[in-house]
Amino acid sequence: MCGIVGYVGKREASEVLLEGLRRLEYRGYDSAGVSILNGSGLQLRKAVGKLANLEKELRDAPIHGSVGIGHTRWATHGAPSVRNSHPHQSYDGHLSLIHNGIIENYRELKHELQAAGVKFESDTDTEVVAHLVARAYRGDLLKAVAEVLPRLRGAYALALLHQNEPGRVIATRVASPLVLGVGEGENFIASDVPALLKYTRRVIFPEEGQIAEVTRDGVRVFTPDLKPAAAAVQTTELTLDAAEKEGFEHFMLKEIHEQPRAIAETLRGRLNEGAIDLSETGLTAETLKTVRRVAIVACGTSLYASMVGKYLFERFTRLPTETWSASEFRYANPVVDRHTLVISVSQSGETADTLEAVKLAKAAGAATLSVCNVMGSSIPRLSGATLYTRAGPEIGVASTKAYVTQLTAFVLLAVGTGRMLGTATREDETRLVNGLMRVPGQVRALLDKDIVAVKRCARRYKDVFNFMYIGRHYNYPTALEGALKLKEISYIHAEGYAGGEMKHGPLALVEGTFPTIAIAPRGATREKLLSNVQEIRARQGVVVLVATEGDTEAAELADYLIEIPDCAEELSPILAVVPLQLLAYYTATQLGRDVDKPRNLAKSVTVE
Ligand code: G6P
């Protein structure tokens, strides 16, 4: 949440900062602001709401200068307003600062500063840092920042400018993302790589607690006590094209259509002559021998992928496997020890609760493995091993292609691990490897075919207030994910339920026009779910049925039928979720919602 950018170089800083913020707007869009240093000192512009409002401010009152910092905000402390927008200034007006994260002990620091006579201009937690650094400042911003950092608790990526030090931005991070961009006669900072791609692909990821000094001539990284630290410059594989909409109306739709490629990429090099190859994870029969149980931790959509992962792990490894919402895991005193394998799942690799859950697991001596989409992000850096999902940059706040690649990764992990343990058979492996290889093509076919039925359904039901989604076993999480997609981008209330639980409450909601989306592909629980559908129909409920092509019995029960290609039961969540993503998308667009930036949400939740 919140995106930060910084620039030192030869171009107009305002243009570079706006370009960076545009790429980071997925991290928050409650307000935006920039601070640019020029011959007249620190210049500020801020605007509430989307970035377009700040762009207008800058068009009406441009600022010239080639050093600056910028911020796009997802409000935590203090309502979205100009006074709570970043950059914040120190009490003497000499210093500007931007922040992503939360300063947890800001109250005590604020009291201390107020007692010393400092007046606060905002309700944010961030402002304390600007004042503390100003008080510590004795002619060297780098030293002042280093002096203040030990006093801060919480998560932060910070960037600061001081009017006495033109040409120098100081940045640092603890538990929040930060990337430094290395150019020719110009250098950059950002929360995420896409913000830099227009200018450079050479990047440095500073470690936790390190402090960076960015000038026109170079980037230097220091330890917390200001000793020079080694900073490896990497060349990112991401390209600007991957971060563009490429003719689609929204990133979400583009990303839904990228799913066949994303799945194929996730499989690339991991299937070897009909066998699953997990060698890159470092998991071996030897390391697995000590594992007695598995805990999977994640948030949001990644949590629903983890729930499918649990079923797959138990099926193929016979290891007891739990799924945890990372925010619960952290405070539930979970049973984790050196015989536990903790798998974290995260698209961004930066979700604060998931990151902290990994730290907890490591401290307890557990083996840690992450399933992650962003190379070099915090969670894989902390984990013992990582399986990257290779979905490419996901910009739409509602996760789509990351989800199907996480499901794909779990099939590889569960069956591959099961083979090493001897609990999965060669036949299972061959069956699923063959099935996986067909999935990209099947998803493509689905995308071409289902659009008409889905659009019709979206038109018909866009004005209802409630939706129910039901599924069983592997597709119970599909029901949860389908409901989440609909509510997050259309703002229609939707609930996902295990089909067998309908009789224990939700059936009371069913009456004429109440729509239920039932996910019933071929598999062991199909018949049971069709019985649940009968019970809904007997109460005049409307049923949108997701079923396997050619299932005539299902077709007879459906008010709206959405067909998916035949596949192994274990792979059906990958296919079944696609029409549900499209249903959410078309419902939201017909309601005129801002699909890529739904209200109150942000893509990367870097605060607890
Ligand atoms: C936010 C996003 C979701 C995502 C969740 C977890 O809520 O809007 O799309 O599933 O965070 O994020 P992660 O990056 O850890 O998968």
PDB file of C-alpha atoms and ligand atoms in Angstrom, residues 299-302 345-351 354 394 397-399 406 485 488 601-605, ligand 1:
ATOM      1  CA  CYS A 299      -3.889 -13.631   2.292  1.00  0.00           C
ATOM      2  CA  GLY A 300      -6.756 -12.838  -0.082  1.00  0.00           C
ATOM      3  CA  THR A 301      -6.800 -14.654  -3.381  1.00  0.00           C
ATOM      4  CA  SER A 302      -3.493 -16.334  -2.537  1.00  0.00           C
ATOM      5  CA  VAL A 345       1.943 -17.870  -1.066  1.00  0.00           C
ATOM      6  CA  SER A 346       2.027 -14.320  -2.327  1.00  0.00           C
ATOM      7  CA  GLN A 347       1.704 -12.669  -5.707  1.00  0.00           C
ATOM      8  CA  SER A 348       3.600  -9.554  -4.658  1.00  0.00           C
ATOM      9  CA  GLY A 349       5.982 -11.103  -2.156  1.00  0.00           C
ATOM     10  CA  GLU A 350       5.399  -8.038   0.002  1.00  0.00           C
ATOM     11  CA  THR A 351       2.146  -8.630   1.901  1.00  0.00           C
ATOM     12  CA  THR A 354       2.521 -13.074   5.041  1.00  0.00           C
ATOM     13  CA  GLU A 394      -0.156  -8.173 -12.334  1.00  0.00           C
ATOM     14  CA  VAL A 397      -6.079  -4.970  -8.020  1.00  0.00           C
ATOM     15  CA  ALA A 398      -8.248  -8.084  -8.417  1.00  0.00           C
ATOM     16  CA  SER A 399      -5.859 -10.994  -8.831  1.00  0.00           C
ATOM     17  CA  GLN A 406      -0.499 -20.437  -7.950  1.00  0.00           C
ATOM     18  CA  LYS A 485     -13.866 -11.350  -7.390  1.00  0.00           C
ATOM     19  CA  GLU A 488     -14.220  -6.557  -4.798  1.00  0.00           C
ATOM     20  CA  LEU A 601      -8.570  -1.525  -1.886  1.00  0.00           C
ATOM     21  CA  ALA A 602      -4.949  -1.715  -2.963  1.00  0.00           C
ATOM     22  CA  LYS A 603      -2.980  -4.386  -4.721  1.00  0.00           C
ATOM     23  CA  SER A 604      -0.112  -4.736  -2.353  1.00  0.00           C
ATOM     24  CA  VAL A 605      -1.056  -4.744   1.319  1.00  0.00           C
TER      25      VAL A 605
HETATM   26  C1  G6P B   1      -4.634  -7.754  -1.781  1.00  0.00           C
HETATM   27  C2  G6P B   1      -4.897  -7.894  -3.265  1.00  0.00           C
HETATM   28  C3  G6P B   1      -5.307  -9.320  -3.576  1.00  0.00           C
HETATM   29  C4  G6P B   1      -4.258 -10.303  -3.087  1.00  0.00           C
HETATM   30  C5  G6P B   1      -3.942 -10.095  -1.607  1.00  0.00           C
HETATM   31  C6  G6P B   1      -2.710 -10.880  -1.189  1.00  0.00           C
HETATM   32  O1  G6P B   1      -5.813  -7.920  -1.086  1.00  0.00           O
HETATM   33  O2  G6P B   1      -5.914  -6.991  -3.674  1.00  0.00           O
HETATM   34  O3  G6P B   1      -5.466  -9.455  -4.977  1.00  0.00           O
HETATM   35  O4  G6P B   1      -4.723 -11.600  -3.272  1.00  0.00           O
HETATM   36  O5  G6P B   1      -3.657  -8.724  -1.356  1.00  0.00           O
HETATM   37  O6  G6P B   1      -1.605 -10.390  -1.880  1.00  0.00           O
HETATM   38  P1  G6P B   1      -0.328 -11.221  -2.259  1.00  0.00           P
HETATM   39  O7  G6P B   1       0.503 -10.262  -3.057  1.00  0.00           O
HETATM   40  O8  G6P B   1       0.327 -11.597  -0.964  1.00  0.00           O
HETATM   41  O9  G6P B   1      -0.753 -12.400  -3.029  1.00  0.00           O
END
